[in-house]
JSON list of C-alpha atoms in Angstrom, two decimals:
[
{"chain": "A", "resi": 1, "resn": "UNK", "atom": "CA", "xyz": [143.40, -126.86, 169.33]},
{"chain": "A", "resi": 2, "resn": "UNK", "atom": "CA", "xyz": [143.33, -123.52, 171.41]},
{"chain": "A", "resi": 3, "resn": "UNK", "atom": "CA", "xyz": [142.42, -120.35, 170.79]},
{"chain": "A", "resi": 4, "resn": "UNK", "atom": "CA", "xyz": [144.44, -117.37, 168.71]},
{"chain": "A", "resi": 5, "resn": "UNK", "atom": "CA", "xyz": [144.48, -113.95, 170.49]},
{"chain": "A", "resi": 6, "resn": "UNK", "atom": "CA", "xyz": [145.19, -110.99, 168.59]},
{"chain": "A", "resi": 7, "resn": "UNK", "atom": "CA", "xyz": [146.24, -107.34, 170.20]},
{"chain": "A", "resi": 8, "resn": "UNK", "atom": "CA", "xyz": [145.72, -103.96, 168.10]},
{"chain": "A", "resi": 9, "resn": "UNK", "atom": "CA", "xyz": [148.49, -102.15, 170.61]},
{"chain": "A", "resi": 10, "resn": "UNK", "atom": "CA", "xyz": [148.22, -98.00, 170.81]},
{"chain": "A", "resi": 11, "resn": "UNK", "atom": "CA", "xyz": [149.71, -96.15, 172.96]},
{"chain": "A", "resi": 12, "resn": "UNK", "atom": "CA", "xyz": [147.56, -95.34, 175.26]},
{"chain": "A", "resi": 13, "resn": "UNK", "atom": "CA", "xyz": [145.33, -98.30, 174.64]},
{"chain": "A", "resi": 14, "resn": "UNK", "atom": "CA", "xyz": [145.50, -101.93, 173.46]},
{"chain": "A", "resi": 15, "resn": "UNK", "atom": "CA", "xyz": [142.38, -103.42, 171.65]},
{"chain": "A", "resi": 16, "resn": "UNK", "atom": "CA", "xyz": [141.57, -107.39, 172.10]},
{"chain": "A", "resi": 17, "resn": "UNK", "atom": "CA", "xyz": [140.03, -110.22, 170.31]},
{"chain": "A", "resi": 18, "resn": "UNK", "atom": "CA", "xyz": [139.80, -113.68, 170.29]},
{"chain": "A", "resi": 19, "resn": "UNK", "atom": "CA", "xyz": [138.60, -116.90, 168.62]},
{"chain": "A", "resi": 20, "resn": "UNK", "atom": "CA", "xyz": [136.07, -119.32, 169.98]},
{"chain": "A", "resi": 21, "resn": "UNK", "atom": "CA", "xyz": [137.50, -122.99, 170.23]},
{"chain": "A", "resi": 22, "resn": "UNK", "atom": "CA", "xyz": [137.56, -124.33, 167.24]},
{"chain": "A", "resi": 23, "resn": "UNK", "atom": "CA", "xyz": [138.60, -120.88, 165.57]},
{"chain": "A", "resi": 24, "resn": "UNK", "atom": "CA", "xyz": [135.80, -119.97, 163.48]},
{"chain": "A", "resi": 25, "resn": "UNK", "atom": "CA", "xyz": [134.86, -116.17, 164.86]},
{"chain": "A", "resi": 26, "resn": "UNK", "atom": "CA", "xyz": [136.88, -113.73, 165.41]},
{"chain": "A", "resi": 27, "resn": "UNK", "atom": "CA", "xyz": [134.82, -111.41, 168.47]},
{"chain": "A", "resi": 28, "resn": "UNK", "atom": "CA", "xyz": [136.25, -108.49, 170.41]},
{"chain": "A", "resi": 29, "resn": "UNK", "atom": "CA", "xyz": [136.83, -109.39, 173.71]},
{"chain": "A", "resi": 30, "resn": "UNK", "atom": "CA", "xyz": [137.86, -106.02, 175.29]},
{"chain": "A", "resi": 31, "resn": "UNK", "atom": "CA", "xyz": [140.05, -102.71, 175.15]},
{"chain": "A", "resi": 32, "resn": "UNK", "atom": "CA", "xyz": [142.67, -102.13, 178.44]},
{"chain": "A", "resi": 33, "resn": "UNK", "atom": "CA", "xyz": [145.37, -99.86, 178.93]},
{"chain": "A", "resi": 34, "resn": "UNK", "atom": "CA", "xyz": [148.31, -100.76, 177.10]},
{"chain": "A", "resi": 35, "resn": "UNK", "atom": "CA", "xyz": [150.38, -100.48, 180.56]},
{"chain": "A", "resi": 36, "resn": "UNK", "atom": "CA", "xyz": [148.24, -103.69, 181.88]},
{"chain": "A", "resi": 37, "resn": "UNK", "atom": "CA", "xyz": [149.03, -105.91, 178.76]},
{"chain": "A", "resi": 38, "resn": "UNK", "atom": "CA", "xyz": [151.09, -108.82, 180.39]},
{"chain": "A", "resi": 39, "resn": "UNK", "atom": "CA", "xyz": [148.67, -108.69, 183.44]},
{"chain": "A", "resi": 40, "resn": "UNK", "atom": "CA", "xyz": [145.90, -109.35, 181.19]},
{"chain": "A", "resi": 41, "resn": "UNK", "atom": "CA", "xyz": [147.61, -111.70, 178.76]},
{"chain": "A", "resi": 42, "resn": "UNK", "atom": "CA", "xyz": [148.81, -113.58, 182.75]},
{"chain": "A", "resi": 43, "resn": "UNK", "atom": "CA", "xyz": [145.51, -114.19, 183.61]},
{"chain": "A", "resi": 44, "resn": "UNK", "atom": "CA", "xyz": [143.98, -115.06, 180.38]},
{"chain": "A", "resi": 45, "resn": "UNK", "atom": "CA", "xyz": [146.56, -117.36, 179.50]},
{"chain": "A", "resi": 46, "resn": "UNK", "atom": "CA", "xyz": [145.83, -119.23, 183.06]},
{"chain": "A", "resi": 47, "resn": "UNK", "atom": "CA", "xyz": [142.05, -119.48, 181.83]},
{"chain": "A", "resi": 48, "resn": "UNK", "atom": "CA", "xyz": [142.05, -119.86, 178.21]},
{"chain": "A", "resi": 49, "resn": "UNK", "atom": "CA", "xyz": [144.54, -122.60, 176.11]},
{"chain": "A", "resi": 50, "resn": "UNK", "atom": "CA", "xyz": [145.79, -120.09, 173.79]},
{"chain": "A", "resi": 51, "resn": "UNK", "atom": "CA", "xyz": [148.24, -121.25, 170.89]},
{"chain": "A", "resi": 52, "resn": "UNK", "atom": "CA", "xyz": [149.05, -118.30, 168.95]},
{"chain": "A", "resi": 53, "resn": "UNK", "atom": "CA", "xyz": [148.72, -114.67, 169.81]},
{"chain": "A", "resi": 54, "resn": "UNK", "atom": "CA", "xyz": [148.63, -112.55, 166.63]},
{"chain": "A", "resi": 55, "resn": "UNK", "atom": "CA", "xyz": [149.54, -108.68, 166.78]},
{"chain": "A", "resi": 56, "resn": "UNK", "atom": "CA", "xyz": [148.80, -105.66, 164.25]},
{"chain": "A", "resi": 57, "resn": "UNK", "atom": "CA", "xyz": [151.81, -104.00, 163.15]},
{"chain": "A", "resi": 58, "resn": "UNK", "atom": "CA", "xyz": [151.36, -101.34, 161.25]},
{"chain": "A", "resi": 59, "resn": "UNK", "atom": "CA", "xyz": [152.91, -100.38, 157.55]},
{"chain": "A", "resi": 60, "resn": "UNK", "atom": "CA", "xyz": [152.63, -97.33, 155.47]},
{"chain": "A", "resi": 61, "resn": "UNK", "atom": "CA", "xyz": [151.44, -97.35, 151.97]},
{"chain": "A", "resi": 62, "resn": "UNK", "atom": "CA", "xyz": [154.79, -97.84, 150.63]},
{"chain": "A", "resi": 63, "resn": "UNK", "atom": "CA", "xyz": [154.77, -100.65, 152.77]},
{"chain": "A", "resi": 64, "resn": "UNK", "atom": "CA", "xyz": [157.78, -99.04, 155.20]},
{"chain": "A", "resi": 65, "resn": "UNK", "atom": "CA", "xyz": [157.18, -99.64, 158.92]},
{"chain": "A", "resi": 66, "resn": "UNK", "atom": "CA", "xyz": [155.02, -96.76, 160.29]},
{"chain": "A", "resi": 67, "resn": "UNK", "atom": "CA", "xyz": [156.25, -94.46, 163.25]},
{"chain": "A", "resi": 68, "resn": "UNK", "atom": "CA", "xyz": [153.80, -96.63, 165.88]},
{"chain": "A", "resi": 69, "resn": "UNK", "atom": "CA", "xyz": [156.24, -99.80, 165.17]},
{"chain": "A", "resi": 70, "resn": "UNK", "atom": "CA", "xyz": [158.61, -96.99, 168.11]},
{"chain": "A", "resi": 71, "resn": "UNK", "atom": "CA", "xyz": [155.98, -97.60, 171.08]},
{"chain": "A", "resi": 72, "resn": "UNK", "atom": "CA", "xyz": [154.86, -101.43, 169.36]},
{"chain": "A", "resi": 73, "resn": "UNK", "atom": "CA", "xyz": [157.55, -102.70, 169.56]},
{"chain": "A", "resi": 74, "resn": "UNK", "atom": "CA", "xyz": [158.29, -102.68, 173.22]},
{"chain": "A", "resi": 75, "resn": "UNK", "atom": "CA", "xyz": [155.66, -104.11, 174.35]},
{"chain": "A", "resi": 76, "resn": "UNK", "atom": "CA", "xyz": [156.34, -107.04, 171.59]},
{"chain": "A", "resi": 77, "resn": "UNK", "atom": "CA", "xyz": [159.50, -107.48, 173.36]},
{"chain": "A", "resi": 78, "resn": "UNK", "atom": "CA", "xyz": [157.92, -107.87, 176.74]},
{"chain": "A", "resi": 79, "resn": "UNK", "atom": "CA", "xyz": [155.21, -110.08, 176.15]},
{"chain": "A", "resi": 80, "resn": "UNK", "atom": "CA", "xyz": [158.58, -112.20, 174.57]},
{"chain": "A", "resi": 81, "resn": "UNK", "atom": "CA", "xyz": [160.47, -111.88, 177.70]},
{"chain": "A", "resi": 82, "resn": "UNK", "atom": "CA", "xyz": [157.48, -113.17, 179.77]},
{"chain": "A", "resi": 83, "resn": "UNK", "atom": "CA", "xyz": [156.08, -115.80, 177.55]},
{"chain": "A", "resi": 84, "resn": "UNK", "atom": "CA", "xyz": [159.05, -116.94, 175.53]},
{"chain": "A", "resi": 85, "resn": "UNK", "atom": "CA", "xyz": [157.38, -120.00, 174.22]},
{"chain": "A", "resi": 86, "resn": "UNK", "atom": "CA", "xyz": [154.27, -118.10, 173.04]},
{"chain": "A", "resi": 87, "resn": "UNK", "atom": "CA", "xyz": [154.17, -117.86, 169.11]},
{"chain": "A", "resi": 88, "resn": "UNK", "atom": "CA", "xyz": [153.89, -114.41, 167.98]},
{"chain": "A", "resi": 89, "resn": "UNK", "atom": "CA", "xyz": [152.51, -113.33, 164.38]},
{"chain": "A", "resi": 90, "resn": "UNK", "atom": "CA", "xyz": [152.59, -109.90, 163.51]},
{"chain": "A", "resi": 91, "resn": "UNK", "atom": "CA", "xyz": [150.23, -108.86, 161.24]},
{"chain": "A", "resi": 92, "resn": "UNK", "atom": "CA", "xyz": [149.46, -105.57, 158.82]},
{"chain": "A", "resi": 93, "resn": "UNK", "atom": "CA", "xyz": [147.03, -103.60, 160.25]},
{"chain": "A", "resi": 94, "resn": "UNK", "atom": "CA", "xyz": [146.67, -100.55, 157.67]},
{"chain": "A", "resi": 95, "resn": "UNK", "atom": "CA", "xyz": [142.85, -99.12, 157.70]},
{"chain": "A", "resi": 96, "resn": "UNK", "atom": "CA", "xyz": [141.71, -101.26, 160.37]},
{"chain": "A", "resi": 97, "resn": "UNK", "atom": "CA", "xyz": [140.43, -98.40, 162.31]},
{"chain": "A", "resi": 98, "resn": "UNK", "atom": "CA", "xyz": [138.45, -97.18, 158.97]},
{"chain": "A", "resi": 99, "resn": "UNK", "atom": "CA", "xyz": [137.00, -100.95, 158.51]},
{"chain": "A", "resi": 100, "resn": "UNK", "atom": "CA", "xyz": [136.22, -101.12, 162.28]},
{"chain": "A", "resi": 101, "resn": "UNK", "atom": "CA", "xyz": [134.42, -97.66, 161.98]},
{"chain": "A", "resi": 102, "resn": "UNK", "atom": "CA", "xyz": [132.40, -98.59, 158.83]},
{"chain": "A", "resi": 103, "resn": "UNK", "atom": "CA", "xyz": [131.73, -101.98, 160.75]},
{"chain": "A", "resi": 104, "resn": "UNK", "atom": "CA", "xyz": [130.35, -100.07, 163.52]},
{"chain": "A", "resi": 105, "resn": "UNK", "atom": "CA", "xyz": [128.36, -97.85, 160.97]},
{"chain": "A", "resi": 106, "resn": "UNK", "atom": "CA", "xyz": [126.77, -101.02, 158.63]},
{"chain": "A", "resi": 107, "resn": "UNK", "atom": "CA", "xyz": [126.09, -102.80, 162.18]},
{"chain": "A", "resi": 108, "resn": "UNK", "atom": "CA", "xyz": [123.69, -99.65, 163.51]},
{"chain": "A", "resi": 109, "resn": "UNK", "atom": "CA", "xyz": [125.90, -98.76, 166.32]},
{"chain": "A", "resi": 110, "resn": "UNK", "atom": "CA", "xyz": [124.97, -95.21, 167.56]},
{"chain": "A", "resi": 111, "resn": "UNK", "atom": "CA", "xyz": [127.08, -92.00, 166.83]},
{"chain": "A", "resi": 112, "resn": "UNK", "atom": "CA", "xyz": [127.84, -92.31, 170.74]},
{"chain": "A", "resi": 113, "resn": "UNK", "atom": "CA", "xyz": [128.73, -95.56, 170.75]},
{"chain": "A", "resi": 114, "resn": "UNK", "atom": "CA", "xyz": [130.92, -95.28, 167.57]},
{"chain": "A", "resi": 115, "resn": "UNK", "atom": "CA", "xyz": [132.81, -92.15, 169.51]},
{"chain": "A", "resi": 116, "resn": "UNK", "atom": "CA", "xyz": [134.02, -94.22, 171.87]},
{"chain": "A", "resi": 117, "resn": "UNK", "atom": "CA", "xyz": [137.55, -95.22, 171.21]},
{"chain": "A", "resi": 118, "resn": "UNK", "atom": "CA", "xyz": [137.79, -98.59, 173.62]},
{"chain": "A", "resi": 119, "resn": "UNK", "atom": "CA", "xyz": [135.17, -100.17, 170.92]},
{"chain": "A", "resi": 120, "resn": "UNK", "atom": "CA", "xyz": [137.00, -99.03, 167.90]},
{"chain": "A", "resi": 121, "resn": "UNK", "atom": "CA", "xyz": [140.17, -100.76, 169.40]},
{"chain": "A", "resi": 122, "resn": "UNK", "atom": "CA", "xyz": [138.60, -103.63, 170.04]},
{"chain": "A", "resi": 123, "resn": "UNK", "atom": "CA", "xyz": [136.94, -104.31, 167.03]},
{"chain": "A", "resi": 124, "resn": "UNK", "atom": "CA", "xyz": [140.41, -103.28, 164.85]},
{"chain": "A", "resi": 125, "resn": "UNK", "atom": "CA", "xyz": [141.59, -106.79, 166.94]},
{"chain": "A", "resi": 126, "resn": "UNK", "atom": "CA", "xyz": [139.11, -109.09, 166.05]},
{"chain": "A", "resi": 127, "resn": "UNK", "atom": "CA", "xyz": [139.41, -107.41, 162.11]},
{"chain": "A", "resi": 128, "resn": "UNK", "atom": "CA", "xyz": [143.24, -108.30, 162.65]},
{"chain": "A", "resi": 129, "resn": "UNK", "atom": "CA", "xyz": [142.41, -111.83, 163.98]},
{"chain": "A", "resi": 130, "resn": "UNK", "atom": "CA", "xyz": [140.03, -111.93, 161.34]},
{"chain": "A", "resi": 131, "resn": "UNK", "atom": "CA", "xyz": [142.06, -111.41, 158.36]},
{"chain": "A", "resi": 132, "resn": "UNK", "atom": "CA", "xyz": [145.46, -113.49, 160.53]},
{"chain": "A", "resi": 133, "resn": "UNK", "atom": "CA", "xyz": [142.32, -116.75, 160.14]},
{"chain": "A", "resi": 134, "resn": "UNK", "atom": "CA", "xyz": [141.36, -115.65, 156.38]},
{"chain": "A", "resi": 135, "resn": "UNK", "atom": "CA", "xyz": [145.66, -115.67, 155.33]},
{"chain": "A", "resi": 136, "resn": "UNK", "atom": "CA", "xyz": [145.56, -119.14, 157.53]},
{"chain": "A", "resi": 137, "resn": "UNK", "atom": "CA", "xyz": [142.67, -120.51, 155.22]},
{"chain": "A", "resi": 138, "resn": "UNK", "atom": "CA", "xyz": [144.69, -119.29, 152.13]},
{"chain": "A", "resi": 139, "resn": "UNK", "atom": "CA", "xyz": [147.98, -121.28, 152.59]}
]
């Protein structure tokens, strides 16, 4: 069994997390420009067996796509074109940012560490993985 990936893609910067092997944990693994995404994904893919690679797509409240789907979406559509046999899962990622924050917060992270926008992003990924595993468990 490998491992599931999941990227919280921004614009200017793409948050990831991954399981451990026998995909209990979720853990942020790190946040890179969103430029450098198939680089990254190259090169972890040649290290790591990966089966699934999950991705937060965002919704509104009245469950419409959200406005970020415009700069999401085409980087979706290159990590297709260069890994065509990769399973993709998109995933609702409404108030991951919030949860991430208030995980940050409950954890003890420092006000200076919180500010820092690469560990928000990365932790939104694992909370996307995380809840991807928790819909797995339900069905």
């Amino acid at each position: 069994m490998g491992r599931i990936v999941a990227l919280d893609i921004g614009r200017k910067r793409t948050g990831i997390a991954m399981t451990d092997p026998l995909r209990i944990i979720a853990s942020p693994l790190e946040t890179i420009p969103t430029h450098k995404v198939i680089d990254y994904l190259t090169e972890l893919f040649l290290k790591e067996n990966i089966d699934i690679l999950v991705v937060g797509y965002p919704r509104q409240m009245n469950n419409t796509l959200s406005e970020a789907v415009n700069y999401i979406k085409p980087v979706i559509n290159s990590i297709k074109k260069k890994f065509p046999n990769m399973p993709i899962e998109l995933v609702d990622e409404r108030f991951t940012s919030k949860m991430a924050m208030q995980a940050m917060i409950d954890g003890g992270m420092k006000k200076k560490d919180r500010q820092v926008k690469s560990n928000v992003d990365k932790i939104s990924a694992a909370i996307i993985l995380q809840s991807y595993m928790e819909q797995l468990n339900y069905k």
